[in-house]
Amino acid sequence: MTASAAVVAITSVPYNALEWLIEHWSDELREIGAELGIEMLEYTFMHHAFLVGALIAVMAPLIGTFLVHRQLALIGDALAHTAFAGVAVGLFVNATFGTGISPYITAVVVAMIAALAIELISEVTDAYNDVSMAIVLSTGFALGAVLISFNTGGLAVGINQYLFGNLATVSRENVIILVVLFVVVTLVVLLTYKQLLYVTFDETAARVAGLRVPWYNRVMAMLTAMVVVGAMQIMGVILVAAMLVVPVAGAAQFARSFREALLASVILAQIAVLVGITLSYQYETTAGGTIVLVAVAIYIGAVLVGKVQSHQVTAEETRSIPDEEPAD
Amino acid sequence: MTQPQSNVRRDRADHIVDVKDVSFGYTASPVVEDISFTVERGEYVGMIGPNGSGKSTLLRLILGLHEPDEGQVELLGHPARAFAEREKVGYVAQDVTENTKRMPITVAEVVLMGRFPHAGFGRVTSDDRDRARQALRTVGIDHLADRKITQLSGGQRQRAYIARALASEAELLVLDEPTVGVDAESVDAFFDLLTDLNDDGMTILLVEHDIGAVLEHTSRVICLNRELYFDGDPVAFADSDALDRAYGTNVRRDDGVVVS
């Protein structure tokens, strides 16, 4: 708990309120578990895991929908790897100066700086480019690896937790960090939904309409950084981007409107997280990997549903072949 | 300018587009050079020129997407780069949905985007939805409102983008080769729609590769190839040698350059 001493000093009231809420959530789940005889709901860490999972399954597809439909899925991966550098910075600082800052806090800071850097580079070069994104990705990961190797001994276990995620280590403090990230991300998206949608659909038209496109791109990149760090606790650096992409790709198979796509991707992600966490508890597998496998299975199901659906649509409306159809 | 007189101000406001001595180049060689013209409220202007003549670049300069190397561009009386009053500018590009092919979004959602500049960070109201629906009726595709935009034909999709401009209460409609990839029959209907809108007072600036269509439908022709070659009446253009000079001598005088 010393880790958050600084944070607590500034924001002790909301912090205590959140703590109370999380305890309350825990009690509720424990009761439900006792009543229905669900064994895994006896443990506080599982309460935390389900809460964190549910929040991740809202904000990851929320941001992911905007990213995927701009062909920017890779940015999540790049930021996750730079977030790993942020974790390393946190561990390094703690080991060197004996402080107790949560590595997730430093991860958020570093990832957001990286997000801004990626945006500014793309503004200058006038394109998101695979190569520069790949360079940012590897630089982040390499930096993390090197920083961690400075702290020899005792840290190996800690790294695994960040690389692959871990259900059992989701502390109450980490839950609070995630809740704060969740609130910020959802509020910003609610506030700028229209602008983000316009920019996602047609950047040039959005610029002509007077929207400050670079500004919204920066906002989007920063939100991505927050989501990635938030989801890292369970998913781990390596698999976190999957939560941004897989449910969204699944939803796109059958959704007609953008709102439908958003909603469907959140629902698919919730299913993946709930089933994934339960399975990983039952079979003692790693949570991140299990969740992603469930998500991919759902995606395959969605592809099949989408195929059947589009067959029906084709039959109904005798859909156009581009070069004919007297349309108007 | 000190103390602008009121009639001067109104004069300037009636210039929907004001291009003054504009030059621009991506590299050392200019793409457009020393171009000046104005578009007044209610005009229907067609811009033509051979491939690589800089007509799309000029359009981007007018919309403020590029900064001119020399000269100034004003849109609705504001510098184009200031992006002021942009809800009054509707923009229809070549079929952009090619890039966003798989994005799930309905026609109604796209048209509603025209209301976004009005709504700002506030909520979209039922009045906004009504206006969007009305705009869809005007372009004649309100029965397609709940279709995915990707399921529309090229011609229908361009109508949806025009509806977006109408929903935005645009006073100027800027179209960049809107009929590319649209089948011949729909093209005629599309130009009829533009004529109707112009009759209702919409100012239209159209970049088009089809010279015949421009001569047939617009009330003013601007012909350029890096520099301005002609600016005036379509009939006068057909009689002049501007086309030969701008396009070079061996121009394919295909689809009916003759004005009916």
Coordinates of C-alpha atoms in Angstrom, one line a residue:
Chain A
M1 CA 0.0 0.0 0.0
T2 CA 3.0 2.3 0.4
A3 CA 3.2 2.4 -3.4
S4 CA 0.3 4.7 -3.6
A5 CA 1.3 6.9 -0.7
A6 CA 1.8 9.9 -2.9
V7 CA -1.4 9.4 -4.8
V8 CA -3.3 8.9 -1.6
A9 CA -2.1 12.1 -0.2
I10 CA -3.6 14.1 -3.1
T11 CA -6.7 12.1 -3.7
S12 CA -7.5 10.3 -0.5
V13 CA -11.2 10.9 -0.6
P14 CA -12.0 9.4 -4.0
Y15 CA -9.4 6.7 -3.3
N16 CA -11.2 5.7 -0.1
A17 CA -14.5 5.8 -1.9
L18 CA -13.2 3.5 -4.6
E19 CA -11.7 1.2 -2.0
W20 CA -15.1 1.0 -0.3
L21 CA -16.8 0.2 -3.6
I22 CA -14.3 -2.5 -4.5
E23 CA -14.8 -4.1 -1.0
H24 CA -18.5 -3.9 -1.5
W25 CA -18.2 -5.6 -4.9
S26 CA -16.1 -8.3 -3.3
D27 CA -18.6 -8.9 -0.6
E28 CA -21.4 -9.2 -3.1
L29 CA -19.5 -11.7 -5.3
R30 CA -18.6 -13.7 -2.2
E31 CA -22.2 -13.9 -1.2
I32 CA -23.3 -14.9 -4.7
G33 CA -20.6 -17.5 -4.8
A34 CA -21.7 -18.9 -1.4
E35 CA -25.3 -19.1 -2.4
L36 CA -24.7 -20.7 -5.7
G37 CA -21.8 -22.8 -4.5
I38 CA -19.3 -21.4 -6.9
E39 CA -15.9 -22.2 -5.4
M40 CA -13.8 -19.6 -7.2
L41 CA -15.9 -16.8 -5.9
E42 CA -14.5 -17.4 -2.4
Y43 CA -11.2 -15.7 -3.2
T44 CA -10.7 -11.9 -3.2
F45 CA -8.3 -12.1 -6.1
M46 CA -11.0 -13.6 -8.2
H47 CA -13.3 -10.8 -7.3
H48 CA -10.6 -8.4 -8.4
A49 CA -10.0 -10.4 -11.6
F50 CA -13.6 -10.4 -12.6
L51 CA -14.0 -6.6 -12.0
V52 CA -10.8 -5.8 -13.9
G53 CA -11.8 -8.2 -16.6
A54 CA -15.2 -6.6 -17.0
L55 CA -13.8 -3.1 -17.2
I56 CA -11.1 -4.1 -19.7
A57 CA -13.8 -5.8 -21.8
V58 CA -15.6 -2.5 -22.1
M59 CA -12.7 -0.1 -22.8
A60 CA -10.5 -2.2 -25.0
P61 CA -13.2 -2.9 -27.7
L62 CA -14.4 0.7 -27.3
I63 CA -11.1 2.1 -28.3
G64 CA -10.3 -0.9 -30.5
T65 CA -13.3 -0.2 -32.7
F66 CA -12.0 3.2 -33.7
L67 CA -8.5 1.8 -34.2
V68 CA -9.4 -1.2 -36.3
H69 CA -11.6 0.7 -38.6
R70 CA -8.8 3.0 -39.4
Q71 CA -6.4 0.1 -40.0
L72 CA -4.4 1.2 -36.9
A73 CA -4.6 -2.1 -35.0
L74 CA -0.8 -2.2 -34.7
I75 CA -0.6 0.9 -32.6
G76 CA -2.0 -1.1 -29.6
D77 CA 0.8 -3.6 -29.9
A78 CA 3.4 -0.9 -30.3
L79 CA 2.2 1.0 -27.2
A80 CA 2.0 -2.2 -25.1
H81 CA 5.6 -2.9 -25.8
T82 CA 6.6 0.7 -24.8
A83 CA 4.5 0.2 -21.7
F84 CA 6.8 -2.6 -20.9
A85 CA 9.6 -0.1 -20.9
G86 CA 7.5 2.0 -18.5
V87 CA 7.2 -1.0 -16.2
A88 CA 10.9 -1.5 -16.3
V89 CA 11.4 2.2 -15.5
G90 CA 9.2 1.8 -12.5
L91 CA 11.0 -1.3 -11.3
F92 CA 14.3 0.4 -11.9
V93 CA 13.4 3.5 -10.0
N94 CA 12.0 1.5 -7.1
A95 CA 15.1 -0.6 -6.9
T96 CA 17.5 2.3 -7.2
F97 CA 15.9 4.8 -5.0
G98 CA 13.9 2.5 -2.7
T99 CA 10.6 4.2 -3.7
G100 CA 7.4 2.3 -4.0
I101 CA 5.8 3.6 -7.1
S102 CA 3.5 1.2 -8.9
P103 CA 5.1 0.1 -12.2
Y104 CA 1.7 0.5 -13.8
I105 CA 1.8 4.3 -13.1
T106 CA 5.2 4.6 -14.8
A107 CA 3.9 2.4 -17.6
V108 CA 1.0 4.8 -18.2
V109 CA 3.3 7.7 -18.3
V110 CA 5.8 6.2 -20.7
A111 CA 3.1 4.7 -22.9
M112 CA 1.4 8.0 -23.2
I113 CA 4.6 9.8 -24.1
A114 CA 5.2 7.1 -26.7
A115 CA 1.7 7.5 -28.0
L116 CA 2.3 11.2 -28.4
A117 CA 5.6 10.6 -30.1
I118 CA 4.0 8.1 -32.6
E119 CA 1.3 10.7 -33.4
L120 CA 3.8 13.6 -33.9
I121 CA 6.0 11.4 -36.1
S122 CA 3.0 10.4 -38.2
E123 CA 2.0 14.1 -38.5
V124 CA 5.4 15.1 -39.7
T125 CA 5.8 12.2 -42.1
D126 CA 2.1 12.5 -43.1
A127 CA 1.5 8.8 -42.8
Y128 CA 1.3 6.1 -40.2
N129 CA 3.9 3.8 -41.3
D130 CA 4.5 0.2 -40.4
V131 CA 8.2 0.6 -40.2
S132 CA 8.3 3.5 -37.7
M133 CA 5.6 1.7 -35.6
A134 CA 7.7 -1.5 -35.6
I135 CA 10.7 0.6 -34.6
V136 CA 8.8 2.1 -31.7
L137 CA 7.6 -1.3 -30.7
S138 CA 11.1 -2.9 -30.6
T139 CA 12.7 0.1 -29.1
G140 CA 10.2 0.0 -26.2
F141 CA 10.7 -3.7 -25.6
A142 CA 14.5 -3.5 -25.9
L143 CA 14.6 -0.6 -23.5
G144 CA 12.5 -2.5 -21.0
A145 CA 14.7 -5.6 -21.3
V146 CA 17.9 -3.6 -20.8
L147 CA 16.6 -1.7 -17.8
I148 CA 15.4 -4.8 -16.1
S149 CA 18.7 -6.6 -16.7
F150 CA 20.3 -3.8 -14.7
N151 CA 18.3 -5.0 -11.6
T152 CA 19.8 -8.4 -11.4
G153 CA 18.1 -11.0 -9.2
G154 CA 14.7 -11.1 -7.6
L155 CA 13.0 -9.5 -10.5
A156 CA 12.5 -12.4 -12.9
V157 CA 9.2 -13.4 -11.4
G158 CA 8.0 -9.9 -11.6
I159 CA 8.7 -9.6 -15.3
N160 CA 6.6 -12.7 -16.1
Q161 CA 3.7 -11.1 -14.5
Y162 CA 3.9 -8.1 -16.8
L163 CA 4.7 -10.1 -19.9
F164 CA 1.9 -12.6 -19.6
G165 CA -0.4 -11.0 -17.0
N166 CA -1.5 -12.6 -13.8
L167 CA -4.9 -13.0 -12.2
A168 CA -3.5 -13.6 -8.7
T169 CA -1.5 -10.5 -8.5
V170 CA -4.3 -8.0 -9.2
S171 CA -4.1 -6.1 -5.9
R172 CA -6.7 -3.7 -4.7
E173 CA -4.4 -0.8 -5.5
N174 CA -4.1 -2.1 -9.1
V175 CA -7.8 -2.3 -9.4
I176 CA -8.1 1.3 -8.3
I177 CA -5.6 2.3 -11.0
L178 CA -7.7 0.5 -13.6
V179 CA -11.0 2.0 -12.4
V180 CA -9.5 5.5 -12.8
L181 CA -8.2 4.7 -16.3
F182 CA -11.6 3.2 -17.1
V183 CA -13.4 6.4 -16.0
V184 CA -11.1 8.6 -17.9
V185 CA -11.3 6.6 -21.1
T186 CA -15.1 6.2 -21.2
L187 CA -15.7 9.8 -20.3
V188 CA -13.4 11.1 -23.1
V189 CA -15.0 8.7 -25.6
L190 CA -18.5 9.8 -24.6
L191 CA -17.5 13.4 -24.9
T192 CA -15.8 13.1 -28.3
Y193 CA -17.7 10.2 -29.8
K194 CA -19.0 12.2 -32.8
Q195 CA -15.6 13.7 -33.6
L196 CA -13.8 10.4 -33.3
L197 CA -16.4 8.7 -35.5
Y198 CA -16.1 11.4 -38.2
V199 CA -12.3 11.2 -38.2
T200 CA -12.4 7.4 -38.2
F201 CA -14.8 7.3 -41.2
D202 CA -13.2 9.9 -43.4
E203 CA -10.2 11.9 -42.1
T204 CA -10.2 14.3 -45.1
A205 CA -13.9 15.1 -44.9
A206 CA -13.5 15.6 -41.1
R207 CA -10.7 18.1 -41.8
V208 CA -12.8 19.9 -44.4
A209 CA -15.7 20.1 -41.9
G210 CA -13.4 22.0 -39.6
L211 CA -12.5 19.2 -37.1
R212 CA -9.0 19.4 -35.7
V213 CA -8.0 16.0 -36.8
P214 CA -4.5 15.9 -35.4
W215 CA -5.8 16.8 -32.0
Y216 CA -8.3 13.9 -32.1
N217 CA -5.6 11.5 -33.3
R218 CA -3.5 12.5 -30.3
V219 CA -6.4 11.9 -28.0
M220 CA -7.0 8.5 -29.5
A221 CA -3.4 7.5 -29.2
M222 CA -3.3 8.6 -25.5
L223 CA -6.5 6.7 -24.8
T224 CA -5.0 3.6 -26.4
A225 CA -2.0 3.9 -24.1
M226 CA -4.3 4.0 -21.1
V227 CA -6.3 1.0 -22.2
V228 CA -3.2 -1.0 -23.0
V229 CA -1.7 -0.4 -19.6
G230 CA -5.0 -1.1 -17.9
A231 CA -5.5 -4.3 -19.7
M232 CA -1.9 -5.4 -19.2
Q233 CA -2.5 -6.6 -15.6
I234 CA -4.5 -9.6 -16.8
M235 CA -3.5 -9.8 -20.5
G236 CA 0.2 -9.1 -20.3
V237 CA 2.2 -7.0 -22.7
I238 CA 2.3 -9.6 -25.4
L239 CA -1.4 -10.4 -25.7
V240 CA -2.9 -7.1 -24.7
A241 CA -3.4 -5.9 -28.3
A242 CA -5.6 -8.9 -28.9
M243 CA -8.4 -7.4 -26.7
L244 CA -8.3 -4.2 -28.9
V245 CA -8.6 -6.2 -32.1
V246 CA -10.3 -9.6 -31.8
P247 CA -13.7 -8.7 -30.4
V248 CA -13.9 -5.8 -32.8
A249 CA -13.1 -7.9 -35.8
G250 CA -15.8 -10.4 -34.6
A251 CA -18.4 -7.6 -34.2
A252 CA -17.6 -6.2 -37.6
Q253 CA -18.7 -9.5 -39.2
F254 CA -22.4 -9.0 -38.5
A255 CA -22.9 -5.4 -37.2
R256 CA -24.6 -3.0 -39.5
S257 CA -24.2 0.3 -37.8
F258 CA -21.2 1.7 -36.0
R259 CA -23.1 1.8 -32.7
E260 CA -24.1 -1.8 -33.2
A261 CA -20.5 -2.7 -33.8
L262 CA -19.4 -0.9 -30.6
L263 CA -22.0 -2.6 -28.5
A264 CA -21.5 -6.0 -30.1
S265 CA -17.7 -5.8 -29.6
V266 CA -18.2 -5.0 -25.9
I267 CA -20.5 -7.9 -25.5
L268 CA -18.2 -10.3 -27.3
A269 CA -15.3 -9.1 -25.1
Q270 CA -17.3 -9.6 -21.9
I271 CA -18.1 -13.2 -22.9
A272 CA -14.5 -13.8 -23.7
V273 CA -13.3 -12.4 -20.4
L274 CA -15.8 -14.1 -18.2
V275 CA -15.4 -17.5 -19.9
G276 CA -11.7 -17.0 -20.2
I277 CA -11.1 -16.2 -16.5
T278 CA -13.4 -19.0 -15.4
L279 CA -11.6 -21.5 -17.6
S280 CA -8.2 -20.3 -16.5
Y281 CA -9.2 -20.8 -12.9
Q282 CA -10.6 -24.2 -13.5
Y283 CA -7.7 -25.5 -15.5
E284 CA -5.0 -23.4 -14.0
T285 CA -4.0 -21.9 -17.3
T286 CA -2.7 -18.4 -17.9
A287 CA -5.6 -16.0 -18.0
G288 CA -4.4 -13.8 -20.8
G289 CA -3.8 -16.6 -23.2
T290 CA -7.1 -18.3 -22.3
I291 CA -9.1 -15.1 -22.8
V292 CA -7.5 -14.6 -26.2
L293 CA -8.2 -18.1 -27.3
V294 CA -11.9 -17.8 -26.2
A295 CA -12.1 -14.5 -28.0
V296 CA -10.6 -16.0 -31.2
A297 CA -13.1 -18.9 -31.0
I298 CA -15.9 -16.3 -30.7
Y299 CA -14.4 -14.5 -33.7
I300 CA -14.5 -17.6 -35.8
G301 CA -18.2 -18.1 -34.8
A302 CA -18.9 -14.5 -35.8
V303 CA -17.3 -15.0 -39.2
L304 CA -19.6 -18.0 -39.8
V305 CA -22.7 -16.1 -38.6
G306 CA -21.7 -13.1 -40.8
K307 CA -21.3 -15.4 -43.8
V308 CA -24.7 -17.0 -43.4
Q309 CA -26.2 -13.5 -42.9
S310 CA -24.6 -12.0 -46.0
H311 CA -25.8 -15.0 -48.0
Q312 CA -29.3 -14.3 -46.9
V313 CA -28.9 -10.6 -47.7
T314 CA -27.6 -11.5 -51.2
A315 CA -30.5 -13.7 -51.8
E316 CA -33.0 -11.1 -50.6
E317 CA -31.7 -8.1 -52.4
T318 CA -29.6 -9.5 -55.3
R319 CA -26.8 -7.4 -54.2
S320 CA -25.0 -5.3 -56.8
I321 CA -22.0 -6.3 -58.7
P322 CA -20.0 -3.0 -58.8
D323 CA -19.9 -2.3 -62.6
E324 CA -23.6 -2.7 -63.3
E325 CA -26.8 -2.1 -61.3
P326 CA -28.7 1.0 -62.5
A327 CA -28.6 2.3 -59.0
D328 CA -30.4 5.6 -58.9
Chain B
M1 CA -7.6 47.8 -44.5
T2 CA -8.9 50.5 -42.2
Q3 CA -12.6 51.1 -41.7
P4 CA -14.1 48.7 -44.2
Q5 CA -17.1 50.2 -45.8
S6 CA -20.3 48.2 -45.4
N7 CA -20.8 47.6 -49.1
V8 CA -17.3 46.4 -49.5
R9 CA -17.9 43.9 -46.7
R10 CA -21.0 42.6 -48.3
D11 CA -19.1 42.3 -51.6
R12 CA -16.5 40.2 -50.0
A13 CA -19.0 38.0 -48.2
D14 CA -20.6 37.2 -51.5
H15 CA -17.3 35.8 -52.8
I16 CA -17.9 32.2 -51.7
V17 CA -14.4 31.3 -53.0
D18 CA -11.7 33.9 -53.5
V19 CA -8.4 32.6 -55.0
K20 CA -5.7 35.3 -55.3
D21 CA -2.4 34.8 -57.1
V22 CA -2.0 31.3 -55.7
S23 CA 1.0 29.2 -56.5
F24 CA 1.8 25.8 -54.9
G25 CA 4.2 23.0 -55.4
Y26 CA 5.0 19.8 -53.6
T27 CA 8.6 20.0 -54.7
A28 CA 10.5 22.7 -56.6
S29 CA 8.3 22.7 -59.6
P30 CA 4.9 24.3 -59.1
V31 CA 1.7 22.2 -59.5
V32 CA -0.5 25.3 -59.8
E33 CA 0.9 28.7 -60.7
D34 CA -0.4 32.2 -60.3
I35 CA -4.1 31.3 -60.3
S36 CA -6.8 33.8 -59.5
F37 CA -10.5 33.6 -59.6
T38 CA -13.6 34.1 -57.5
V39 CA -16.8 32.1 -57.2
E40 CA -19.9 34.0 -56.4
R41 CA -22.9 32.8 -54.5
G42 CA -25.2 30.6 -56.6
E43 CA -22.7 29.8 -59.3
Y44 CA -22.2 26.3 -60.8
V45 CA -18.6 26.1 -61.7
G46 CA -16.9 23.2 -63.4
M47 CA -13.1 22.8 -63.2
I48 CA -11.4 20.8 -65.9
G49 CA -7.9 20.0 -66.9
P50 CA -5.8 17.0 -68.0
N51 CA -4.5 14.5 -65.6
G52 CA -1.8 16.1 -63.3
S53 CA -3.0 19.5 -64.2
G54 CA -3.3 20.5 -60.6
K55 CA -7.1 20.7 -60.4
S56 CA -7.4 18.4 -57.4
T57 CA -4.5 20.2 -55.7
L58 CA -6.2 23.6 -56.4
L59 CA -9.4 22.1 -54.8
R60 CA -7.4 21.1 -51.7
L61 CA -5.9 24.6 -51.5
I62 CA -9.4 26.0 -51.6
L63 CA -10.5 23.7 -48.8
G64 CA -7.5 24.7 -46.7
L65 CA -5.9 21.3 -46.8
H66 CA -2.7 22.8 -48.1
E67 CA -1.1 26.1 -47.5
P68 CA -0.3 28.0 -50.7
D69 CA 3.3 28.9 -51.3
E70 CA 2.2 32.2 -52.6
G71 CA -1.1 34.1 -52.7
Q72 CA -4.2 33.7 -50.6
V73 CA -7.3 31.6 -50.6
E74 CA -10.5 32.7 -48.9
L75 CA -13.5 30.6 -48.3
L76 CA -16.7 32.3 -47.2
G77 CA -14.7 35.4 -46.5
H78 CA -12.3 33.6 -44.1
P79 CA -8.8 32.5 -44.9
A80 CA -9.2 28.9 -46.0
R81 CA -6.6 27.7 -43.4
A82 CA -8.7 29.1 -40.6
F83 CA -11.4 26.5 -41.1
A84 CA -14.1 28.9 -40.0
E85 CA -17.8 28.3 -40.6
R86 CA -17.1 24.9 -42.1
E87 CA -20.6 23.5 -41.6
K88 CA -21.4 25.7 -44.6
V89 CA -18.9 23.7 -46.9
G90 CA -20.0 20.3 -48.1
Y91 CA -17.3 18.1 -49.6
V92 CA -17.8 15.1 -51.8
A93 CA -14.6 13.3 -52.9
Q94 CA -14.1 10.3 -55.2
D95 CA -15.7 7.3 -53.6
V96 CA -13.7 7.1 -50.4
T97 CA -15.4 4.0 -49.0
E98 CA -12.9 2.0 -50.9
N99 CA -10.5 2.5 -48.0
T100 CA -13.0 1.8 -45.3
K101 CA -14.7 -1.1 -47.0
R102 CA -15.4 -3.2 -44.0
M103 CA -16.3 -0.5 -41.6
P104 CA -19.8 -1.1 -40.3
I105 CA -21.8 2.1 -40.6
T106 CA -25.2 2.9 -41.9
V107 CA -26.2 5.6 -44.4
A108 CA -28.2 7.4 -41.7
E109 CA -25.1 7.5 -39.5
V110 CA -22.9 8.9 -42.3
V111 CA -25.5 11.6 -43.1
L112 CA -25.9 12.5 -39.5
M113 CA -22.2 13.5 -39.5
G114 CA -23.3 16.6 -41.3
R115 CA -24.9 17.7 -38.0
F116 CA -21.7 17.1 -35.9
P117 CA -20.2 20.5 -36.5
H118 CA -23.5 22.0 -35.3
A119 CA -23.7 19.8 -32.3
G120 CA -20.1 20.3 -31.2
F121 CA -19.6 18.3 -27.9
G122 CA -23.3 18.4 -27.2
R123 CA -25.8 15.7 -27.9
V124 CA -27.3 15.0 -31.3
T125 CA -30.9 16.2 -31.0
S126 CA -34.1 14.9 -32.7
D127 CA -34.0 18.1 -34.7
D128 CA -30.6 17.0 -36.0
R129 CA -32.0 13.6 -37.0
D130 CA -35.0 15.2 -38.7
R131 CA -32.7 17.3 -40.8
A132 CA -30.5 14.3 -41.7
R133 CA -33.7 12.4 -42.7
Q134 CA -34.9 15.4 -44.7
A135 CA -31.6 15.6 -46.5
L136 CA -31.8 11.9 -47.5
R137 CA -35.3 12.6 -48.9
T138 CA -33.9 15.5 -51.0
V139 CA -31.3 13.2 -52.7
G140 CA -33.9 10.5 -53.0
I141 CA -32.4 7.7 -51.0
D142 CA -34.2 7.9 -47.7
H143 CA -35.4 4.2 -48.2
L144 CA -31.7 3.2 -47.9
A145 CA -31.1 5.0 -44.5
D146 CA -30.6 1.8 -42.6
R147 CA -28.4 0.1 -45.1
K148 CA -24.7 -0.2 -44.6
I149 CA -22.9 2.4 -46.7
T150 CA -20.8 -0.3 -48.2
Q151 CA -23.8 -2.0 -49.6
L152 CA -24.8 1.0 -51.8
S153 CA -23.8 1.4 -55.4
G154 CA -21.3 4.2 -56.3
G155 CA -24.0 6.6 -57.4
Q156 CA -26.1 6.0 -54.2
R157 CA -23.1 6.5 -52.1
Q158 CA -22.3 9.8 -53.6
R159 CA -25.9 10.9 -53.0
A160 CA -25.4 10.0 -49.4
Y161 CA -22.4 12.3 -49.2
I162 CA -24.4 15.1 -50.8
A163 CA -27.1 14.4 -48.2
R164 CA -24.4 14.8 -45.5
A165 CA -23.6 18.2 -47.0
L166 CA -27.2 19.2 -47.1
A167 CA -27.7 18.0 -43.5
S168 CA -24.9 20.3 -42.6
E169 CA -26.7 23.2 -44.2
A170 CA -23.9 23.7 -46.7
E171 CA -23.9 26.8 -48.9
L172 CA -21.0 25.6 -51.0
L173 CA -20.8 22.1 -52.4
V174 CA -17.3 21.0 -53.5
L175 CA -17.0 17.8 -55.5
D176 CA -13.8 16.2 -56.6
E177 CA -14.4 13.9 -59.5
P178 CA -17.6 12.5 -57.9
T179 CA -18.6 10.3 -60.8
V180 CA -15.5 8.1 -60.9
G181 CA -16.7 4.5 -60.7
V182 CA -20.4 5.5 -61.1
D183 CA -22.2 3.8 -63.9
A184 CA -23.4 5.9 -66.9
E185 CA -27.1 5.9 -66.1
S186 CA -26.6 7.0 -62.6
V187 CA -24.2 9.7 -63.7
D188 CA -27.0 11.5 -65.6
A189 CA -29.3 11.3 -62.6
F190 CA -26.4 12.5 -60.4
F191 CA -25.9 15.6 -62.6
D192 CA -29.6 16.3 -62.6
L193 CA -29.5 16.3 -58.8
L194 CA -26.7 18.8 -58.8
T195 CA -28.7 21.0 -61.3
D196 CA -31.7 20.9 -59.0
L197 CA -29.6 21.8 -55.9
N198 CA -28.0 24.7 -57.9
D199 CA -31.5 25.9 -58.9
D200 CA -32.3 26.0 -55.2
G201 CA -29.4 28.3 -54.6
M202 CA -26.5 26.0 -53.8
T203 CA -23.1 27.2 -55.0
I204 CA -21.3 24.3 -56.6
L205 CA -17.6 23.8 -57.4
L206 CA -17.1 20.7 -59.4
V207 CA -13.8 19.1 -60.5
E208 CA -14.5 16.7 -63.3
H209 CA -12.5 14.7 -65.8
D210 CA -15.5 14.4 -68.2
I211 CA -15.3 17.6 -70.2
G212 CA -18.6 16.9 -72.0
A213 CA -20.4 16.7 -68.7
V214 CA -19.0 19.9 -67.4
L215 CA -19.9 21.8 -70.6
E216 CA -23.4 20.3 -70.6
H217 CA -24.3 21.0 -67.0
T218 CA -22.3 23.9 -65.5
S219 CA -22.7 27.6 -66.1
R220 CA -19.1 28.4 -65.9
V221 CA -15.9 26.6 -67.0
I222 CA -12.5 26.9 -65.4
C223 CA -9.8 25.1 -67.5
L224 CA -6.4 24.8 -66.1
N225 CA -3.1 23.0 -66.6
R226 CA -0.8 24.4 -63.9
E227 CA -1.9 27.8 -65.1
L228 CA -5.4 29.1 -65.8
Y229 CA -6.2 28.7 -69.5
F230 CA -9.9 29.6 -69.5
D231 CA -12.5 31.0 -67.2
G232 CA -15.9 31.7 -68.5
D233 CA -19.0 30.6 -70.3
P234 CA -19.2 27.0 -71.5
V235 CA -20.3 28.1 -75.0
A236 CA -17.4 30.5 -75.3
F237 CA -15.1 27.7 -74.1
A238 CA -16.2 25.4 -76.8
D239 CA -15.5 28.1 -79.3
S240 CA -12.1 28.9 -78.0
D241 CA -8.8 27.0 -78.4
A242 CA -8.3 26.8 -74.7
L243 CA -9.0 23.1 -74.7
D244 CA -6.3 22.4 -77.2
R245 CA -3.8 24.6 -75.5
A246 CA -4.5 23.1 -72.1
Y247 CA -4.6 19.5 -73.1
G248 CA -2.0 19.7 -75.8
T249 CA -2.8 19.3 -79.5
N250 CA -3.6 15.6 -79.7
V251 CA -6.5 15.7 -77.3
R252 CA -9.1 13.0 -77.6
R253 CA -12.2 14.9 -78.3
D254 CA -14.4 12.1 -77.1
D255 CA -17.7 12.2 -75.5
G256 CA -19.5 15.2 -77.0
V257 CA -17.5 18.3 -76.3
V258 CA -20.0 20.0 -78.6
V259 CA -22.6 21.8 -76.5
S260 CA -26.2 21.1 -77.2

